[in-house]
Short mmCIF file of C-alpha atoms and ligand atoms in Angstrom, two decimals:
data_model
loop_
_atom_site.label_atom_id
_atom_site.label_comp_id
_atom_site.label_asym_id
_atom_site.label_seq_id
_atom_site.Cartn_x
_atom_site.Cartn_y
_atom_site.Cartn_z
CA MET E 17 -22.48 -20.37 -63.98
CA SER E 18 -20.80 -21.66 -67.19
CA GLU E 19 -23.96 -23.69 -68.12
CA SER E 20 -26.21 -20.66 -68.07
CA ILE E 21 -23.88 -18.37 -69.99
CA SER E 22 -22.42 -20.59 -72.76
CA SER E 23 -25.06 -20.12 -75.41
CA GLY E 24 -22.90 -19.33 -78.48
CA PRO E 25 -20.04 -16.93 -79.51
CA THR E 26 -22.31 -14.27 -81.01
CA ASP E 27 -24.56 -14.26 -78.00
CA PRO E 28 -23.89 -11.00 -75.95
CA GLY E 29 -24.43 -12.97 -72.72
CA ALA E 30 -21.84 -15.49 -73.76
CA GLU E 31 -19.46 -12.71 -74.60
CA ILE E 32 -19.83 -11.24 -71.11
CA ALA E 33 -19.42 -14.70 -69.57
CA GLN E 34 -16.20 -15.21 -71.45
CA LYS E 35 -14.94 -11.79 -70.47
CA LEU E 36 -15.82 -12.55 -66.86
CA GLY E 37 -13.60 -15.65 -67.00
CA THR E 38 -10.74 -13.65 -68.49
CA LEU E 39 -11.15 -10.87 -65.94
CA ARG E 40 -11.08 -13.35 -63.09
CA ALA E 41 -7.84 -14.92 -64.36
CA GLU E 42 -6.35 -11.44 -64.83
CA PHE E 43 -7.43 -10.47 -61.30
CA GLU E 44 -5.87 -13.62 -59.75
CA ALA E 45 -2.58 -13.01 -61.56
CA LYS E 46 -2.39 -9.36 -60.48
CA LEU E 47 -3.33 -10.21 -56.89
CA ALA E 48 -0.65 -12.89 -56.72
CA GLU E 49 1.94 -10.37 -57.86
CA ALA E 50 0.81 -7.45 -55.62
CA ARG E 51 3.44 -6.79 -52.92
CA ASP E 52 2.59 -3.33 -51.61
CA ASP E 53 -0.24 -0.93 -50.75
CA ALA E 54 -0.03 0.85 -54.09
CA ALA E 55 -0.44 -2.39 -56.10
CA LEU E 56 -3.43 -3.46 -53.96
CA GLN E 57 -5.08 -0.08 -54.32
CA ARG E 58 -4.53 -0.20 -58.06
CA ILE E 59 -6.29 -3.59 -58.29
CA LYS E 60 -9.14 -2.18 -56.24
CA SER E 61 -9.71 0.73 -58.56
CA ASP E 62 -9.02 -1.27 -61.80
CA PHE E 63 -11.67 -3.84 -60.95
CA PHE E 64 -14.10 -2.27 -58.46
CA GLY E 65 -13.62 1.50 -58.83
CA PRO E 66 -16.20 3.72 -60.67
CA LYS E 67 -14.43 2.95 -63.92
CA GLY E 68 -13.28 -0.54 -62.92
CA GLU E 69 -13.77 -3.52 -65.22
CA LEU E 70 -16.36 -5.24 -63.05
CA THR E 71 -18.30 -2.02 -62.50
CA LEU E 72 -18.49 -1.39 -66.23
CA MET E 73 -19.48 -4.98 -66.83
CA SER E 74 -22.31 -4.68 -64.28
CA ARG E 75 -23.54 -1.61 -66.08
CA SER E 76 -23.47 -3.40 -69.46
CA VAL E 77 -26.01 -5.95 -68.20
CA GLY E 78 -28.69 -3.38 -68.98
CA GLN E 79 -27.93 -3.76 -72.70
CA LEU E 80 -28.52 -7.52 -72.70
CA PRO E 81 -31.78 -9.07 -73.90
CA SER E 82 -34.18 -9.00 -71.01
CA GLU E 83 -34.24 -12.81 -70.54
CA GLN E 84 -30.43 -12.85 -70.03
CA ARG E 85 -30.25 -9.95 -67.60
CA PRO E 86 -31.09 -11.75 -64.34
CA VAL E 87 -28.74 -14.66 -65.04
CA MET E 88 -25.84 -12.46 -66.11
CA GLY E 89 -26.46 -9.91 -63.36
CA LYS E 90 -26.31 -12.70 -60.78
CA ALA E 91 -23.20 -14.22 -62.33
CA ILE E 92 -21.37 -10.88 -62.35
CA ASN E 93 -22.37 -10.12 -58.75
CA GLU E 94 -21.17 -13.52 -57.55
CA VAL E 95 -17.81 -13.06 -59.22
CA LYS E 96 -17.60 -9.49 -57.90
CA ARG E 97 -18.31 -10.56 -54.32
CA ALA E 98 -15.83 -13.46 -54.48
CA LEU E 99 -13.05 -11.26 -55.88
CA GLU E 100 -13.75 -8.44 -53.43
CA SER E 101 -13.42 -10.76 -50.46
CA GLU E 102 -10.21 -12.23 -51.90
CA LEU E 103 -8.84 -8.71 -52.21
CA ASP E 104 -9.92 -7.82 -48.63
CA ARG E 105 -8.20 -10.92 -47.29
CA LYS E 106 -5.01 -10.03 -49.09
CA ILE E 107 -5.17 -6.41 -47.81
CA GLN E 108 -5.64 -7.66 -44.22
CA ASP E 109 -2.76 -10.13 -44.55
CA HIS E 110 -0.64 -7.37 -45.94
CA GLU E 111 -1.54 -5.01 -43.03
CA ALA E 112 -0.74 -7.73 -40.46
CA ARG E 113 2.60 -8.40 -42.15
CA LYS E 114 3.37 -4.66 -42.07
CA ARG E 115 2.60 -4.51 -38.30
CA ASP E 116 4.81 -7.53 -37.61
CA GLU E 117 7.57 -6.00 -39.63
CA GLU E 118 7.25 -2.69 -37.76
CA LEU E 119 7.39 -4.45 -34.36
CA ARG E 120 10.45 -6.41 -35.48
CA ARG E 121 12.15 -3.24 -36.63
CA SER E 122 11.36 -1.27 -33.43
CA ARG E 123 12.87 -4.12 -31.32
CA LEU E 124 9.97 -3.77 -28.89
CA ASP E 125 9.78 -6.84 -26.66
CA MET E 126 6.09 -7.21 -25.88
CA THR E 127 6.90 -9.80 -23.19
CA LEU E 128 8.92 -7.38 -21.00
CA PRO E 129 7.19 -6.12 -17.82
CA GLY E 130 6.03 -2.48 -17.96
CA ARG E 131 8.11 0.37 -16.53
CA ALA E 132 6.68 1.80 -13.26
CA LEU E 133 6.14 5.56 -13.61
CA HIS E 134 6.00 6.25 -9.87
CA ALA E 135 7.97 4.61 -7.06
CA LYS E 136 5.75 2.58 -4.78
CA GLY E 137 5.21 3.94 -1.28
CA ALA E 138 5.31 1.79 1.83
CA VAL E 139 4.21 1.95 5.43
CA HIS E 140 6.69 3.87 7.63
CA PRO E 141 8.76 1.57 9.91
CA VAL E 142 7.28 3.11 13.09
CA ALA E 143 3.72 2.74 11.77
CA ARG E 144 4.56 -0.84 10.76
CA VAL E 145 5.75 -1.63 14.29
CA MET E 146 2.60 0.05 15.65
CA TYR E 147 0.30 -2.07 13.45
CA GLU E 148 2.14 -5.30 14.23
CA ILE E 149 2.11 -4.71 17.99
CA SER E 150 -1.54 -3.65 17.92
CA ASP E 151 -2.28 -6.88 16.09
CA ILE E 152 -0.53 -9.01 18.72
CA PHE E 153 -2.50 -7.33 21.52
CA ALA E 154 -5.75 -7.51 19.52
CA ARG E 155 -5.26 -11.28 19.36
CA MET E 156 -5.00 -11.24 23.18
CA GLY E 157 -8.38 -9.48 23.40
CA PHE E 158 -7.30 -5.81 23.72
CA SER E 159 -9.18 -3.09 21.86
CA VAL E 160 -7.82 0.33 20.77
CA ALA E 161 -8.46 3.58 22.69
CA THR E 162 -7.19 7.09 21.86
CA GLY E 163 -6.59 10.42 23.60
CA PRO E 164 -5.46 13.97 22.68
CA GLU E 165 -1.79 14.85 22.03
CA VAL E 166 -2.27 18.32 23.58
CA GLU E 167 -3.29 17.19 27.03
CA LEU E 168 -4.41 18.72 30.29
CA ASP E 169 -1.79 18.69 33.03
CA PHE E 170 -4.46 16.92 35.06
CA TYR E 171 -4.53 13.81 32.84
CA ASN E 172 -0.83 13.82 31.99
CA PHE E 173 0.30 14.15 35.65
CA GLU E 174 -2.16 14.80 38.45
CA ALA E 175 -4.65 12.01 37.79
CA LEU E 176 -1.66 9.70 37.37
CA ASN E 177 -0.60 10.44 40.93
CA PHE E 178 2.14 12.97 40.13
CA PRO E 179 1.51 15.68 42.74
CA PRO E 180 2.38 19.26 41.67
CA ASP E 181 6.13 19.93 42.02
CA HIS E 182 6.85 16.24 42.64
CA PRO E 183 10.39 15.33 41.40
CA ALA E 184 8.92 12.46 39.30
CA ARG E 185 7.67 15.15 36.88
CA ASP E 186 11.29 16.08 36.13
CA MET E 187 11.81 12.66 34.55
CA GLN E 188 9.39 13.64 31.79
CA ASP E 189 10.98 16.70 30.17
CA THR E 190 7.73 18.41 29.39
CA PHE E 191 6.80 20.82 26.59
CA PHE E 192 4.29 23.32 28.02
CA VAL E 193 1.85 24.84 25.56
CA ARG E 194 1.88 28.68 25.30
CA PRO E 195 -0.81 30.59 23.46
CA PRO E 196 0.35 33.31 20.97
CA ASP E 197 0.19 36.07 23.63
CA GLY E 198 3.06 34.36 25.48
CA ARG E 199 1.14 33.49 28.63
CA ALA E 200 2.23 30.11 29.97
CA ILE E 201 -0.80 27.95 30.50
CA LYS E 202 0.49 25.69 33.20
CA ASP E 203 -2.26 23.16 32.77
CA LEU E 204 -1.81 22.45 29.03
CA VAL E 205 1.07 20.22 27.88
CA LEU E 206 2.12 18.10 24.91
CA ARG E 207 1.49 14.70 26.44
CA THR E 208 4.74 13.12 27.59
CA HIS E 209 3.39 9.57 27.50
CA THR E 210 0.25 7.64 26.50
CA SER E 211 -0.63 6.91 30.18
CA PRO E 212 -3.27 9.73 30.31
CA VAL E 213 -5.40 7.50 28.04
CA GLN E 214 -5.56 5.01 30.95
CA ILE E 215 -7.47 7.59 33.01
CA ARG E 216 -9.68 8.77 30.15
CA ALA E 217 -10.59 5.16 29.25
CA MET E 218 -11.27 4.09 32.85
CA GLU E 219 -13.39 7.19 33.47
CA ARG E 220 -15.39 6.38 30.35
CA GLN E 221 -15.62 2.61 30.55
CA GLY E 222 -14.98 1.58 34.15
CA ALA E 223 -13.96 -2.03 34.86
CA PRO E 224 -13.39 -4.63 33.51
CA ILE E 225 -11.29 -3.03 30.74
CA ARG E 226 -8.63 -4.27 28.34
CA ILE E 227 -7.25 -1.60 25.99
CA ILE E 228 -4.16 -0.48 24.13
CA ALA E 229 -3.58 3.18 23.22
CA PRO E 230 -1.06 3.83 20.43
CA GLY E 231 0.05 7.40 19.65
CA ARG E 232 2.59 10.22 19.47
CA VAL E 233 4.18 11.67 22.60
CA TYR E 234 6.67 14.52 23.20
CA ARG E 235 9.64 15.16 25.48
CA CYS E 236 12.42 17.72 25.41
CA ASP E 237 15.07 15.03 25.02
CA GLN E 238 17.45 14.04 22.21
CA ASP E 239 20.32 11.59 21.63
CA ALA E 240 20.86 8.29 19.76
CA THR E 241 17.99 6.57 21.58
CA HIS E 242 15.86 9.62 22.55
CA SER E 243 13.82 11.83 20.26
CA PRO E 244 11.70 14.94 21.09
CA MET E 245 8.72 13.29 19.35
CA PHE E 246 8.29 9.58 19.63
CA HIS E 247 5.59 6.91 19.82
CA GLN E 248 4.25 4.75 22.59
CA ILE E 249 1.59 2.11 23.04
CA GLU E 250 -0.14 2.05 26.39
CA VAL E 251 -1.43 -1.30 27.61
CA LEU E 252 -4.10 -1.47 30.33
CA CYS E 253 -5.90 -4.47 31.76
CA VAL E 254 -8.19 -4.19 34.81
CA ASP E 255 -10.35 -7.06 36.01
CA GLU E 256 -10.97 -9.23 39.03
CA GLY E 257 -7.95 -11.27 40.11
CA VAL E 258 -5.37 -9.65 37.77
CA SER E 259 -1.87 -10.15 39.21
CA PHE E 260 1.77 -9.35 38.45
CA ALA E 261 1.99 -12.84 36.93
CA HIS E 262 -0.52 -11.73 34.26
CA LEU E 263 1.60 -8.63 33.58
CA LYS E 264 4.77 -10.72 33.17
CA GLY E 265 3.04 -13.38 31.09
CA THR E 266 1.36 -10.89 28.76
CA LEU E 267 4.48 -8.77 28.17
CA THR E 268 6.82 -11.74 27.74
CA SER E 269 4.39 -13.33 25.32
CA PHE E 270 4.21 -10.04 23.34
CA ILE E 271 8.01 -9.67 23.23
CA GLN E 272 8.48 -13.26 22.09
CA SER E 273 5.77 -12.94 19.40
CA PHE E 274 7.38 -9.78 18.10
CA PHE E 275 11.14 -10.41 18.42
CA GLY E 276 11.38 -14.22 18.71
CA SER E 277 13.46 -15.66 21.56
CA ARG E 278 15.60 -12.86 23.04
CA GLY E 279 16.82 -12.12 26.54
CA VAL E 280 14.20 -10.12 28.47
CA ARG E 281 14.59 -8.79 32.00
CA PHE E 282 12.25 -7.08 34.47
CA ARG E 283 13.85 -4.50 36.82
CA PRO E 284 12.09 -2.82 39.73
CA SER E 285 11.38 0.82 38.93
CA PHE E 286 9.26 3.73 40.06
CA PHE E 287 6.26 5.30 38.31
CA PRO E 288 3.79 7.12 40.60
CA PHE E 289 0.79 5.52 38.87
CA VAL E 290 1.80 1.87 39.45
CA GLU E 291 2.74 -0.16 42.50
CA PRO E 292 4.92 -2.16 42.18
CA GLY E 293 6.56 -0.75 39.04
CA ALA E 294 9.08 -2.28 36.65
CA GLU E 295 11.12 -1.48 33.61
CA VAL E 296 11.56 -4.11 30.95
CA ASP E 297 14.80 -4.42 29.00
CA MET E 298 15.63 -6.50 25.95
CA GLN E 299 19.00 -7.87 24.99
CA CYS E 300 20.59 -5.34 22.62
CA THR E 301 20.10 -6.48 19.04
CA MET E 302 23.00 -4.31 17.81
CA CYS E 303 25.75 -6.05 19.79
CA GLY E 304 23.93 -9.21 20.93
CA GLY E 305 24.58 -8.19 24.55
CA GLU E 306 28.34 -7.48 24.21
CA GLY E 307 27.95 -3.75 24.88
CA CYS E 308 27.81 -0.88 22.37
CA ARG E 309 26.84 2.80 21.96
CA ILE E 310 23.13 1.95 21.66
CA CYS E 311 22.96 -0.04 24.91
CA LYS E 312 25.46 2.29 26.61
CA GLN E 313 27.81 -0.70 27.04
CA THR E 314 25.29 -2.57 29.22
CA GLY E 315 24.10 -5.17 26.67
CA TRP E 316 20.45 -4.24 27.43
CA VAL E 317 18.03 -1.67 26.03
CA GLU E 318 14.96 -0.51 27.94
CA ILE E 319 11.82 -0.82 25.83
CA LEU E 320 8.95 -0.37 28.24
CA GLY E 321 7.76 0.64 31.67
CA ALA E 322 5.09 -1.36 33.47
CA GLY E 323 3.46 -2.14 36.82
CA MET E 324 0.27 -2.89 38.74
CA VAL E 325 -2.24 -0.04 38.44
CA HIS E 326 -2.12 2.04 41.65
CA PRO E 327 -5.37 1.63 43.69
CA VAL E 328 -5.58 5.44 43.95
CA LEU E 329 -6.10 5.62 40.16
CA LEU E 330 -8.83 2.97 40.21
CA GLU E 331 -10.69 4.73 43.00
CA SER E 332 -10.40 8.16 41.38
CA CYS E 333 -11.98 6.67 38.24
CA GLY E 334 -14.83 5.17 40.28
CA ILE E 335 -13.52 1.59 40.22
CA ASP E 336 -13.66 -0.48 43.42
CA SER E 337 -10.00 -1.25 44.17
CA GLU E 338 -10.98 -3.99 46.63
CA ARG E 339 -12.66 -5.90 43.84
CA TYR E 340 -10.55 -5.00 40.84
CA THR E 341 -6.81 -5.01 40.19
CA GLY E 342 -4.95 -4.30 36.97
CA PHE E 343 -1.65 -3.97 35.18
CA ALA E 344 -0.42 -1.32 32.78
CA ALA E 345 2.58 -0.86 30.50
CA GLY E 346 3.98 1.80 28.16
CA LEU E 347 6.08 0.66 25.19
CA GLY E 348 8.46 2.89 23.22
CA LEU E 349 7.71 2.07 19.56
CA ASP E 350 10.62 3.97 18.04
CA ARG E 351 13.14 2.15 20.16
CA ILE E 352 11.49 -1.14 19.25
CA ALA E 353 11.89 -0.19 15.54
CA LEU E 354 15.54 0.69 16.23
CA LEU E 355 16.17 -2.74 17.79
CA ARG E 356 14.18 -4.57 15.12
CA TRP E 357 16.15 -3.19 12.18
CA GLY E 358 19.49 -2.64 13.96
CA LEU E 359 19.52 1.16 13.44
CA ASP E 360 22.35 3.13 15.01
CA GLU E 361 20.17 6.12 15.94
CA LEU E 362 16.48 7.02 16.21
CA ALA E 363 16.87 10.15 14.07
CA HIS E 364 17.06 7.95 10.90
CA LEU E 365 13.36 7.33 11.34
CA TYR E 366 12.44 11.01 10.99
CA ARG E 367 14.68 12.31 8.21
CA SER E 368 12.30 11.19 5.45
CA ASP E 369 15.32 9.92 3.52
CA VAL E 370 13.90 7.45 1.03
CA ARG E 371 17.35 5.86 0.51
CA PHE E 372 17.25 4.79 4.14
CA LEU E 373 13.53 4.02 4.42
CA SER E 374 13.49 1.87 1.27
CA GLN E 375 16.02 -0.52 2.86
CA ILE E 376 13.49 -1.49 5.50
C1 FA5 P 29 6.56 6.02 30.61
O1 FA5 P 29 6.41 6.81 29.70
C2 FA5 P 29 5.41 5.42 31.31
N1 FA5 P 29 4.23 6.09 30.96
C3 FA5 P 29 5.35 3.95 30.96
C4 FA5 P 29 4.44 3.17 31.87
C5 FA5 P 29 3.14 2.93 31.46
C6 FA5 P 29 4.87 2.70 33.08
C7 FA5 P 29 2.29 2.21 32.27
C8 FA5 P 29 4.05 1.98 33.90
C9 FA5 P 29 2.75 1.72 33.50
P1 FA5 P 29 9.14 5.88 30.31
O2 FA5 P 29 9.42 7.30 30.53
O3 FA5 P 29 10.13 4.90 30.84
O4 FA5 P 29 7.72 5.47 30.89
O5 FA5 P 29 8.95 5.62 28.75
C10 FA5 P 29 8.48 4.37 28.23
C11 FA5 P 29 9.29 3.97 27.00
O6 FA5 P 29 9.27 5.01 26.04
C12 FA5 P 29 10.76 3.78 27.30
O7 FA5 P 29 11.00 2.46 27.76
C13 FA5 P 29 11.40 4.02 25.97
O8 FA5 P 29 11.34 2.85 25.15
C14 FA5 P 29 10.50 5.05 25.35
N2 FA5 P 29 11.07 6.41 25.45
C15 FA5 P 29 11.12 7.23 26.53
N3 FA5 P 29 11.66 8.41 26.21
C16 FA5 P 29 11.94 8.37 24.89
C17 FA5 P 29 12.48 9.30 23.93
N4 FA5 P 29 12.81 10.54 24.27
N5 FA5 P 29 12.66 8.89 22.66
C18 FA5 P 29 12.28 7.66 22.28
N6 FA5 P 29 11.74 6.73 23.10
C19 FA5 P 29 11.58 7.08 24.40
#
């Protein structure tokens, strides 16, 4: 640039070239001193604004002899561009410094984890037990079947070999369903167990069959280990050659998968829809078998009923009882949850108290 513009002191081009050098030095000095927004803005308008030095100088190119105009115009533009980008860099550095300063002053620690606005929900303990148990049985080849909670007396009792007025019905404190006009409909009940799904599934599918049926059931019953609404999982396996040994093996294997090694005992019991029937108890997890309120001082808590499917049921569902045999079981999920987490009463599970539920 200096070669093309140093053609003598009286030369107007040379004069501009000299002024350009001076302006540049002046610009550098002011930029080095600028410490705040106001100083930077002032430099911007002093040099590049409508009345800025470089703007005026650009305009003065028009008064130069025509042969000097292109050279001087180019020289001025180059200087202008170089100074503008220097100024932009300084403004950006200044902005970044201001942001850093602001962050330092606000004491905001960008590395801290964010604050959760809503508490996280979780699966209810009874549902969790239901999923885990379903999973264990699914691994043993059982699939899931369902049935209605408002059930016909026929499926809840009669088809399960409870004759009308049989004392075995008394064991299942039944809620009968009444329509709004108050008439008692004797044949509609809130199902008292998941066993009706056995009949519905066998009617639908016949044999062989291997299902579980999780769901809600209802009984007019309440204390530390009884609730008017609770959950069961029905287990049903019918095939050729199924024996009581399969029942014992399957249920023991389930209990050990779920609870680890705990005392388990099978006691003979009566259910009209199985023969022979059994009740299965687990060593009380609250007292380790010493005796407490939960196990009624016996050291054991009953968790399920089971037995070999009664041939009458198979036949009534169109299954040849000479060819097929089967076992069935009904597990109380709520009581299993109670034993799993050492709860002192079932009611904790239904109070929707997050302080309790969040501990599980
Ligand atoms: C029955 O309900 C039979 N249907 C089980 C069955 C199925 C037997 C298949 C044979 C073959 P039981 O009334 O014993 O049986 O109830 C089964 C389980 O449900 C009990 O072991 C207990 O864990 C649970 N249970 C019973 N009543 C309640 C209640 N009111 N609250 C909470 N859990 C209960």
